[in-house]
PDB file of C-alpha atoms and ligand atoms in Angstrom:
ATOM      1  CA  UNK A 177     105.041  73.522  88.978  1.00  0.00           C
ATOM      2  CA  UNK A 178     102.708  70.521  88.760  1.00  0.00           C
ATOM      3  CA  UNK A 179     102.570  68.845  92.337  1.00  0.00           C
ATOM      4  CA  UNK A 180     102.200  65.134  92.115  1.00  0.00           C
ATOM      5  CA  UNK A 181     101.968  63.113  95.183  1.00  0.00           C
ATOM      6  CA  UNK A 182      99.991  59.871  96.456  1.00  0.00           C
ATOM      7  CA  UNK A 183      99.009  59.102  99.913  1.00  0.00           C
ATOM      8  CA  UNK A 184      99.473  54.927 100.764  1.00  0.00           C
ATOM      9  CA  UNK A 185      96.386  55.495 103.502  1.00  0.00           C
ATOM     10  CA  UNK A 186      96.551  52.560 105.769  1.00  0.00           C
ATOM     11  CA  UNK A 187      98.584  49.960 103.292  1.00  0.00           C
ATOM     12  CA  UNK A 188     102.360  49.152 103.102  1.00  0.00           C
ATOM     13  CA  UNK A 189     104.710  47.145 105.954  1.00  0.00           C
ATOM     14  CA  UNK A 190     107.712  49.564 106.691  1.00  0.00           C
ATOM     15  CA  UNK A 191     109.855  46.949 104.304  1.00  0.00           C
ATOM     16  CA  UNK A 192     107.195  47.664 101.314  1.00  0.00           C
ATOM     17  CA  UNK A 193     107.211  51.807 101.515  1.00  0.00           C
ATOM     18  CA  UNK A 194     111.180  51.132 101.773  1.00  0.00           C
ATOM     19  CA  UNK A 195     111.067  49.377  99.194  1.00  0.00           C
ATOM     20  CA  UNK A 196     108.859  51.582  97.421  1.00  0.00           C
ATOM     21  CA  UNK A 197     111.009  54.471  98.379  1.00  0.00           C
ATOM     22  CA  UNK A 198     113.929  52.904  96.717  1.00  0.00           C
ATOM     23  CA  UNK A 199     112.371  52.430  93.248  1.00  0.00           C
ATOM     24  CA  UNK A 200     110.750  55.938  93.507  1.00  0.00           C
ATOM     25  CA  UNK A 201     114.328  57.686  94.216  1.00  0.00           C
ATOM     26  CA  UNK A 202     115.698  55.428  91.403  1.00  0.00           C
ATOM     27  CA  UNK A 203     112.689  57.126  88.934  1.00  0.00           C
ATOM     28  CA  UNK A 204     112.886  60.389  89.991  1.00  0.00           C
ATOM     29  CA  UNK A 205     116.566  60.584  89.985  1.00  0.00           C
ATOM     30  CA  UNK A 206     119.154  62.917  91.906  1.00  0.00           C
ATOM     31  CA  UNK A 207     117.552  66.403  90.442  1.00  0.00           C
ATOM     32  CA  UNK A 208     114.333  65.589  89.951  1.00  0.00           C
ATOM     33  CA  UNK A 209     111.823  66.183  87.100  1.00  0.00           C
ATOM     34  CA  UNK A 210     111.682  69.583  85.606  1.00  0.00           C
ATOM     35  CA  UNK A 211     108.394  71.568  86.530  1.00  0.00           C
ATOM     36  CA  UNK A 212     107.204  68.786  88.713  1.00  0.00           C
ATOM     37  CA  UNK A 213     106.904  68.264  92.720  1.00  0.00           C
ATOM     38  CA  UNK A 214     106.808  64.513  93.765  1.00  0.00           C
ATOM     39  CA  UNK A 215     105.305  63.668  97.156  1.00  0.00           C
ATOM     40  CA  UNK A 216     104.546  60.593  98.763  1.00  0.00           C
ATOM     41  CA  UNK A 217     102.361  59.889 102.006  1.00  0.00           C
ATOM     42  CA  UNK A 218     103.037  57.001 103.857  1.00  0.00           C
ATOM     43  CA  UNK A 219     101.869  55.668 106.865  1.00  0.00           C
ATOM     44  CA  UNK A 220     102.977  57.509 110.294  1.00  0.00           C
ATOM     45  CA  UNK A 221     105.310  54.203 111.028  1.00  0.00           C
ATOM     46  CA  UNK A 222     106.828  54.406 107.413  1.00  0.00           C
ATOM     47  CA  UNK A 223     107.795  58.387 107.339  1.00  0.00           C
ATOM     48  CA  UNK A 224     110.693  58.169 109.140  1.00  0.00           C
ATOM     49  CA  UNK A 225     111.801  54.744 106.478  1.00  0.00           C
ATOM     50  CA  UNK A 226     110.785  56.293 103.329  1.00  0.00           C
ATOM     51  CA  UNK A 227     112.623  59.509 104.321  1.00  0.00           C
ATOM     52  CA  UNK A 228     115.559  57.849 105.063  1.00  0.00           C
ATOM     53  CA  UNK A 229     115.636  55.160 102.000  1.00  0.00           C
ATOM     54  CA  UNK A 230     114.647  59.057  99.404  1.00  0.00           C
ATOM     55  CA  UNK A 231     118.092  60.954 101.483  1.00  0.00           C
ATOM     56  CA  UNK A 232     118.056  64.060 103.065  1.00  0.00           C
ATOM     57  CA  UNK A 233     118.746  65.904  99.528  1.00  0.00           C
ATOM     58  CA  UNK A 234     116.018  64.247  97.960  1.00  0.00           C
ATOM     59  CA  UNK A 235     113.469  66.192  95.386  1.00  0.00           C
ATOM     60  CA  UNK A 236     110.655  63.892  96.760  1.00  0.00           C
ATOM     61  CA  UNK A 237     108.861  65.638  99.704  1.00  0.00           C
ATOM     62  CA  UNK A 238     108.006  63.020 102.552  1.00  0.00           C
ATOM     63  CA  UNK A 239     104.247  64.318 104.213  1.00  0.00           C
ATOM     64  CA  UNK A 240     102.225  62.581 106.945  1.00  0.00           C
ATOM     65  CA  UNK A 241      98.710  61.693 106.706  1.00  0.00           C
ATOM     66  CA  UNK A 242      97.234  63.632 109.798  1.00  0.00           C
ATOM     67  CA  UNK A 243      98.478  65.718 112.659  1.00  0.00           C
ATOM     68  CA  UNK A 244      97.041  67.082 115.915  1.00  0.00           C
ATOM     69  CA  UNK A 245      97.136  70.881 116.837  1.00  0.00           C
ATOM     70  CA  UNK A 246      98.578  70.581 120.054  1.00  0.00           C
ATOM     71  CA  UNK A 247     102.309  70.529 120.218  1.00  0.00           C
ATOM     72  CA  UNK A 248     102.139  67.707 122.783  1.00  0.00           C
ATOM     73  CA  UNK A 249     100.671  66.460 125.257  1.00  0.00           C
ATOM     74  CA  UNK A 250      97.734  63.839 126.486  1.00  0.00           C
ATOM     75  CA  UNK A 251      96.271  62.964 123.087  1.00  0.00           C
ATOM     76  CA  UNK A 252      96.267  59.105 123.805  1.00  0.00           C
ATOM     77  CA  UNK A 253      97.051  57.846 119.421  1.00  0.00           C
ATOM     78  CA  UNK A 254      97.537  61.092 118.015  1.00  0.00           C
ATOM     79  CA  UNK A 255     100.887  63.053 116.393  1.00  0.00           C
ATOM     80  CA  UNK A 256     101.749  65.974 116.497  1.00  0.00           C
ATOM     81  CA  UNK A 257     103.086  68.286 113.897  1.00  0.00           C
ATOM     82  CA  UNK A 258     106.387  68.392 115.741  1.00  0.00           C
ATOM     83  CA  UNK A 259     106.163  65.112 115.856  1.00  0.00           C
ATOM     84  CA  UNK A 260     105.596  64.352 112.524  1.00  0.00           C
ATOM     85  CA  UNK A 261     109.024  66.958 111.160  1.00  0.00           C
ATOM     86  CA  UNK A 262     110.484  64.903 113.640  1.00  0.00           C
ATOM     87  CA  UNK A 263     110.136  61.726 111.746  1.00  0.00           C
ATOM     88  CA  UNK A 264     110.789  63.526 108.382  1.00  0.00           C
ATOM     89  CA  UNK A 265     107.753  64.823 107.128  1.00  0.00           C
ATOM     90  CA  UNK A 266     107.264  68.721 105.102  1.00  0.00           C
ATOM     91  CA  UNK A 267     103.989  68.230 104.357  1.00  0.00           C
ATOM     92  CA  UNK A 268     100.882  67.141 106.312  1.00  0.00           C
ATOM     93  CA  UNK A 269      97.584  66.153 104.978  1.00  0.00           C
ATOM     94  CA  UNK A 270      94.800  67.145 106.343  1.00  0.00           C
ATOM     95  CA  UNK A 271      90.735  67.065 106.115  1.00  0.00           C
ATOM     96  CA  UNK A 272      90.620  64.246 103.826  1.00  0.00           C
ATOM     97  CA  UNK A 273      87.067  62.811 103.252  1.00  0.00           C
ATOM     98  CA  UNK A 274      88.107  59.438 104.666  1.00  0.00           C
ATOM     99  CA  UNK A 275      89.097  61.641 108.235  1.00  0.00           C
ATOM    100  CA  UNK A 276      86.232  63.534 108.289  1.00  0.00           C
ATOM    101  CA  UNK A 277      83.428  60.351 108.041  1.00  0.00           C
ATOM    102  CA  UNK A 278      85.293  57.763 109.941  1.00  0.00           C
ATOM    103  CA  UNK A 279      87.269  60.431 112.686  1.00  0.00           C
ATOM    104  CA  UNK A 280      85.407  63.135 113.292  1.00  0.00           C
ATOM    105  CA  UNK A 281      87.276  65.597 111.408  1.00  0.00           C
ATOM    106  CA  UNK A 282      85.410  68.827 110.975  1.00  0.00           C
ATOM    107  CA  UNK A 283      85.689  72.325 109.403  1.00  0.00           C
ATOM    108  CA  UNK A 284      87.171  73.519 112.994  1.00  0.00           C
ATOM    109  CA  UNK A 285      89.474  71.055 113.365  1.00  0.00           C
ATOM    110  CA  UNK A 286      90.775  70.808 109.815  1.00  0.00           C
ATOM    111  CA  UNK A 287      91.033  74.835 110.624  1.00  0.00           C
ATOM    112  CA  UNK A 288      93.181  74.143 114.009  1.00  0.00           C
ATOM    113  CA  UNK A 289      95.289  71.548 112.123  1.00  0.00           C
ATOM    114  CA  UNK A 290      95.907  74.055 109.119  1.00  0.00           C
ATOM    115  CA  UNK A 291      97.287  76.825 111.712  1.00  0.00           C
ATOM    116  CA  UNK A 292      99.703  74.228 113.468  1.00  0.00           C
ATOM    117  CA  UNK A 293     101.353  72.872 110.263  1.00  0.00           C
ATOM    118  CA  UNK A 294     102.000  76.409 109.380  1.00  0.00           C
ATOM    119  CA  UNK A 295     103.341  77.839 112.914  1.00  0.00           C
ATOM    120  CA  UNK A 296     105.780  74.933 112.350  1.00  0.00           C
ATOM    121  CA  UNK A 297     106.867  75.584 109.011  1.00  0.00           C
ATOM    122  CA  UNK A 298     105.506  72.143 107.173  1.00  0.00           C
ATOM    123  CA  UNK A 299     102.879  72.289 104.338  1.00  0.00           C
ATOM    124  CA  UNK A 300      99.320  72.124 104.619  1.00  0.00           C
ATOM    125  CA  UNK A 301      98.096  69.658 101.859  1.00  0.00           C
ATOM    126  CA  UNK A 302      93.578  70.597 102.574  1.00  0.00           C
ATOM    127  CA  UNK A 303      91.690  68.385 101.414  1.00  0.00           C
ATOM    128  CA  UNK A 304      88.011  69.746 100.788  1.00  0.00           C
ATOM    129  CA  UNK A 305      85.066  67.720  98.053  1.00  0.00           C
ATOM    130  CA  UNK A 306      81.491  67.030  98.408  1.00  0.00           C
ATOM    131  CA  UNK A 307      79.534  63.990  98.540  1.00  0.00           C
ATOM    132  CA  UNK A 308      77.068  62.696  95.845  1.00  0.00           C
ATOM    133  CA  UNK A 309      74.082  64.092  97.131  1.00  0.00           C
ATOM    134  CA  UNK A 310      75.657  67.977  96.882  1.00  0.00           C
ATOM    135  CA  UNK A 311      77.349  67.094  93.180  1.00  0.00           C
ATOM    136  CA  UNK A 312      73.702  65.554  92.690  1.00  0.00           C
ATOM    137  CA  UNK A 313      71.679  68.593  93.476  1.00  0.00           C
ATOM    138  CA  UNK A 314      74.473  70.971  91.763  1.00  0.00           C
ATOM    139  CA  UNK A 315      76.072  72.475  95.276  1.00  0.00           C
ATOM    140  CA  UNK A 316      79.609  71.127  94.483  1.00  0.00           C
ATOM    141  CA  UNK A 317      81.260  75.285  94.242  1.00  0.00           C
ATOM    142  CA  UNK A 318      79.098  76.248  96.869  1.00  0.00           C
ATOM    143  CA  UNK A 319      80.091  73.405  99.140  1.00  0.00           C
ATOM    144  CA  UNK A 320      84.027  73.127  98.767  1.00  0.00           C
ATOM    145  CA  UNK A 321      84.592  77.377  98.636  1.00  0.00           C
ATOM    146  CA  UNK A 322      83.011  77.008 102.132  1.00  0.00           C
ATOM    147  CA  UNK A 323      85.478  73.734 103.479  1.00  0.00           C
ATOM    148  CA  UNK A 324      88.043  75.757 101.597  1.00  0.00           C
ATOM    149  CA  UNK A 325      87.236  79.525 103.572  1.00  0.00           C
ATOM    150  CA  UNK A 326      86.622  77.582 106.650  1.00  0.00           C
ATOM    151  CA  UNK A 327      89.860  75.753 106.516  1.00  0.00           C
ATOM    152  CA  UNK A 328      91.580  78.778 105.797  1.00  0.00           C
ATOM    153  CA  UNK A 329      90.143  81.274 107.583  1.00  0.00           C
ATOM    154  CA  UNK A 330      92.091  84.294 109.340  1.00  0.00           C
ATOM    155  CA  UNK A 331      95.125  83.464 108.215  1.00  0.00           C
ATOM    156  CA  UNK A 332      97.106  85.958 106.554  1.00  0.00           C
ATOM    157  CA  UNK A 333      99.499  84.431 104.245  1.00  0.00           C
ATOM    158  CA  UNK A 334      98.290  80.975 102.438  1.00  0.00           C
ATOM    159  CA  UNK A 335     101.042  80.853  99.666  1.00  0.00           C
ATOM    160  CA  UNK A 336     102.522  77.692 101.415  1.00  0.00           C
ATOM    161  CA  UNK A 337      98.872  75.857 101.353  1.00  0.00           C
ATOM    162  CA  UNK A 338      98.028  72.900  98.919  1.00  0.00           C
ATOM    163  CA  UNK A 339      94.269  72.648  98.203  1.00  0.00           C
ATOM    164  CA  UNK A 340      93.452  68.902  96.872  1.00  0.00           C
ATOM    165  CA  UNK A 341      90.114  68.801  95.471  1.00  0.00           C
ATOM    166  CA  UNK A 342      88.378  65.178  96.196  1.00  0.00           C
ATOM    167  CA  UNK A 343      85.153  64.671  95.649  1.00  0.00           C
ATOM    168  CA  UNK A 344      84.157  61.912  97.749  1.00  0.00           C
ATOM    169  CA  UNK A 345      81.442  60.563  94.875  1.00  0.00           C
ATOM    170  CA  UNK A 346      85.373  60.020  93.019  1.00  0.00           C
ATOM    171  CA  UNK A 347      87.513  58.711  95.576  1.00  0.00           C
ATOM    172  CA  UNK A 348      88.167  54.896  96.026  1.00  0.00           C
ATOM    173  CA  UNK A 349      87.130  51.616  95.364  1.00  0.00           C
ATOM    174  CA  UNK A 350      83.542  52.396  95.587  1.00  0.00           C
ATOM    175  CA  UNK A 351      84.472  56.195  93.618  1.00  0.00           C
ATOM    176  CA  UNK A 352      83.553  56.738  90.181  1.00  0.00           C
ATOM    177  CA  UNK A 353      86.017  58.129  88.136  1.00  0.00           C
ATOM    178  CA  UNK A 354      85.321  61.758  86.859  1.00  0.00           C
ATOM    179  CA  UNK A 355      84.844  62.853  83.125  1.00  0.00           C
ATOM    180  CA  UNK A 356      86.905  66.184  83.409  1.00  0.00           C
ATOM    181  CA  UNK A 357      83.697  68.409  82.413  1.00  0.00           C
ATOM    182  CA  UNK A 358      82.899  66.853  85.808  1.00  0.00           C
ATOM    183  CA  UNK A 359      85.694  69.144  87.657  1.00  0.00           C
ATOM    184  CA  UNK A 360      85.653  72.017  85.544  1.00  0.00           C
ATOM    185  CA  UNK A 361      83.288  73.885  88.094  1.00  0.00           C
ATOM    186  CA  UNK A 362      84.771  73.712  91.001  1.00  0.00           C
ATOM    187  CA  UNK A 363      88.369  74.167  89.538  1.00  0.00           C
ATOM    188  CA  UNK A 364      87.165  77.154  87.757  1.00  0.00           C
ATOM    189  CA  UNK A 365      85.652  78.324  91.038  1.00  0.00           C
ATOM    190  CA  UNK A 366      89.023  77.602  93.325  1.00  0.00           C
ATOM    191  CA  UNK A 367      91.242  78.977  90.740  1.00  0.00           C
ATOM    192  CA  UNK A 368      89.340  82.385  90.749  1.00  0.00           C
ATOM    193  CA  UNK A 369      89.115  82.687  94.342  1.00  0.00           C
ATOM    194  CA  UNK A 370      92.557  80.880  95.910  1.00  0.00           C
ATOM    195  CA  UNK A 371      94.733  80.864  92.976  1.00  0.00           C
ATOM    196  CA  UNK A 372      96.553  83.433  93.766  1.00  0.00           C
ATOM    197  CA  UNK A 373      96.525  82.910  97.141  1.00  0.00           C
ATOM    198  CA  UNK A 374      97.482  79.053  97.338  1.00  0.00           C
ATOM    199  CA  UNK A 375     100.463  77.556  95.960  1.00  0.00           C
ATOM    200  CA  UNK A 376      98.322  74.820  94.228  1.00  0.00           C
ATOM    201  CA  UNK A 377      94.955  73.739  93.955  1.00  0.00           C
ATOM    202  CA  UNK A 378      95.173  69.591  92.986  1.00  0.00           C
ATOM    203  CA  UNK A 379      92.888  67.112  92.049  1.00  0.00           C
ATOM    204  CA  UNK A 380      92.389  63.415  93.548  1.00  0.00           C
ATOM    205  CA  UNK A 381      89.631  61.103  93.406  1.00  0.00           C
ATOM    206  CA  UNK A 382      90.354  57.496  90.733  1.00  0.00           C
ATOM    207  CA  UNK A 383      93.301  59.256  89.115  1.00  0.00           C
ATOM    208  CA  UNK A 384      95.422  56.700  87.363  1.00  0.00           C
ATOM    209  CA  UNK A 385      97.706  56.968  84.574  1.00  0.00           C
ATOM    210  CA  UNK A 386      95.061  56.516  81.894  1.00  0.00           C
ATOM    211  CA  UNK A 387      93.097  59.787  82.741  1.00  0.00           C
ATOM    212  CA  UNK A 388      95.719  62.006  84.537  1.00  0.00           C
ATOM    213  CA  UNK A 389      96.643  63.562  80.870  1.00  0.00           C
ATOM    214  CA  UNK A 390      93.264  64.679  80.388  1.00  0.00           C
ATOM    215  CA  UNK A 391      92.693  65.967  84.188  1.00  0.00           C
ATOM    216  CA  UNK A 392      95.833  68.111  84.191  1.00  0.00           C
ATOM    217  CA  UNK A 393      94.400  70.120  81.453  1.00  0.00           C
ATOM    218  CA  UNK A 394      91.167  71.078  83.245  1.00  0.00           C
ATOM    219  CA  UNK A 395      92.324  74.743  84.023  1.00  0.00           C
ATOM    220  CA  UNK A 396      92.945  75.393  87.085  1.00  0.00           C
ATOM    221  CA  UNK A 397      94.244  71.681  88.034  1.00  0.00           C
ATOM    222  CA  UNK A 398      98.115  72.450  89.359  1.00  0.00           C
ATOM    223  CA  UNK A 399      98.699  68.810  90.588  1.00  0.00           C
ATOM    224  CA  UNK A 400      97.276  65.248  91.267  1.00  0.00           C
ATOM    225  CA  UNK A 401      96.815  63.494  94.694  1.00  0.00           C
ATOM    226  CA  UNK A 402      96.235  59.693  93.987  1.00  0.00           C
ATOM    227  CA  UNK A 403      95.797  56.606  95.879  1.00  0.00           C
ATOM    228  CA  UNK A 404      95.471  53.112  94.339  1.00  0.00           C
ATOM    229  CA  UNK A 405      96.801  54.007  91.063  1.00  0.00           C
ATOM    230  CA  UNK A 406      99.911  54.524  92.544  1.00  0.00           C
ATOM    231  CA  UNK A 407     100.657  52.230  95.550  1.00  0.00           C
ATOM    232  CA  UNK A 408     102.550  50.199  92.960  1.00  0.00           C
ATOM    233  CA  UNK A 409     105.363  52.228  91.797  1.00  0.00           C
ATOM    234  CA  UNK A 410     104.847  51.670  88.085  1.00  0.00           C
ATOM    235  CA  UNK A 411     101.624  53.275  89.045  1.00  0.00           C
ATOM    236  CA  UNK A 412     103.000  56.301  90.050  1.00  0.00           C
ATOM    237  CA  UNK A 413     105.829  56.803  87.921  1.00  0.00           C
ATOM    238  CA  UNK A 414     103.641  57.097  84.930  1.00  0.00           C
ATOM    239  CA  UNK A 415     101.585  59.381  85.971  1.00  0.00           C
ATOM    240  CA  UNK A 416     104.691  61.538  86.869  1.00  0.00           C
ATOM    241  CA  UNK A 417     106.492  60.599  83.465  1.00  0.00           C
ATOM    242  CA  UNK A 418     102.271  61.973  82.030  1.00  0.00           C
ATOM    243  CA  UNK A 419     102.922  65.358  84.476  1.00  0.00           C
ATOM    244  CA  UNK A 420     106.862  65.679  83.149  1.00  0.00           C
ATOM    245  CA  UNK A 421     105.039  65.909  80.002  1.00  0.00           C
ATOM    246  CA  UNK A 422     102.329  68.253  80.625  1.00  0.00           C
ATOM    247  CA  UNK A 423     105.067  70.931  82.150  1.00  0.00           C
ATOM    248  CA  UNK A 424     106.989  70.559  79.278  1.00  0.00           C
ATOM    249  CA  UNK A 425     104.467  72.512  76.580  1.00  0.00           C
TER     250      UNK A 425
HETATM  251  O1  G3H B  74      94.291  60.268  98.947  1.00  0.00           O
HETATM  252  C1  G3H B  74      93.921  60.075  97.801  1.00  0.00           C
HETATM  253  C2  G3H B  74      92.533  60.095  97.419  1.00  0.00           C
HETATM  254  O2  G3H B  74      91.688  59.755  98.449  1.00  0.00           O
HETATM  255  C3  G3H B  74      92.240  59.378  96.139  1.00  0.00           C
HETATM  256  O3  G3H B  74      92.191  57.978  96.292  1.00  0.00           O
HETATM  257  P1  G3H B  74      92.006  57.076  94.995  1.00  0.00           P
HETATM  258  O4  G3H B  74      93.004  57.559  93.976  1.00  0.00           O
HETATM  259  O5  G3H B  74      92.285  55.683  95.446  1.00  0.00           O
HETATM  260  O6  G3H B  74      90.592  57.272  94.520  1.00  0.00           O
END
């Protein structure tokens, strides 16, 4: 199963990630695409929307972009993972690069958020990469194994848990986009230690539907997280029609 999902960040009125929603469900039809799992990340004001415009049955998993540990209580901005099933979401993202440099995010808390999402049933998507300066001085498996162990640590069963690898050197409009020798490493290194352990270990970081052929085929790649490429839906829906392919051999 190839998961294939794209996170809006901070874009998209609740009328555009309806919208959005509707010509998604439209290209994914009723039942889906054989060997693939569609998800989509909107905004925490959109989940609810996009959830409801996809339908209850729908083979498109709705996910929120962050959630607190705490069930409730006096965390003045914050959701909770409750919270966040509440509105719709089976999936919550957490750690990503963007999070841990502008929010604070750390090891510990990506750790308290992972624990949370599972105690409540929803999906941990992890995301774990290393800046330039560690892919510059050759630290990249060193570095993400650790985000990776910390993130995970103690708990006993991880099958549920997504791994996203982003490198933050790849990852927006200031990212460089990766020559697949460029992820081989790290994949390698995930796929010896978590693959059996995790249900999938993705890669995100300038994916768009010119290169995602070529990074599904670096071993160990069992999915795509993208931004930009796919917050238009003609984005997305070729790189889904490129992963419909790549199950099919
Ligand atoms: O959440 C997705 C990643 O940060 C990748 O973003 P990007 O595809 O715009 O580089």
């Amino acid at each position: 199963m190839l998961w294939i999902g794209t996170s809006f960040k901070m874009t998209k009125t609740r009328g555009e990630a309806a919208e959005y929603a509707a010509r998604l469900r439209h290209g994914v039809g009723r039942s889906g695409i054989p060997g693939v799992q569609p998800f989509v990340i909107p905004s925490a004001t959109a989940i609810a929307e996009v959830g409801a415009v996809l339908g209850i049955e729908s083979p498109v998993l709705v996910g929120a972009q962050n959630a607190h540990w705490a069930d409730s209580g006096a965390w003045t901005g914050e959701i909770s993972v409750l919270q966040a099933a509440d509105a719709g979401a089976r999936l919550v993202e957490i750690g990503h690069s963007e999070r841990r440099e502008h929010f604070g995010e750390t090891d510990a808390t990506v750790a308290l958020k992972v624990r949370a999402t599972l105690r409540h049933g929803l999906i941990p998507l992890v995301c774990v990469g290393e800046g330039a300066d560690v892919f510059a001085r050759g630290g990249s498996v060193d570095h993400v194994l650790a985000q990776v162990a910390a993130a995970l640590d103690g708990i006993t069963d991880t099958s549920s848990v997504l791994v996203a690898y982003e490198p933050v050197w790849a990852i927006g409009e200031h990212g460089r986009e990766p020559r697949p020798e460029e992820i081989e490493g790290v994949h390698d290194a995930l796929r010896r230690e978590w693959g059996d352990r995790v249900a999938a270990v993705l890669y995100g970081g300038s994916v768009n539907p010119s290169n995602a052929k070529a990074l599904l085929e670096v071993p160990g790649v069992g999915g795509l997280f993208v931004g930009r490429a796919a917050w238009d839906i003609s984005g997305f829906l070729a790189i889904l029609s490129t992963a419909a392919e790549a199950a099919a051999v």
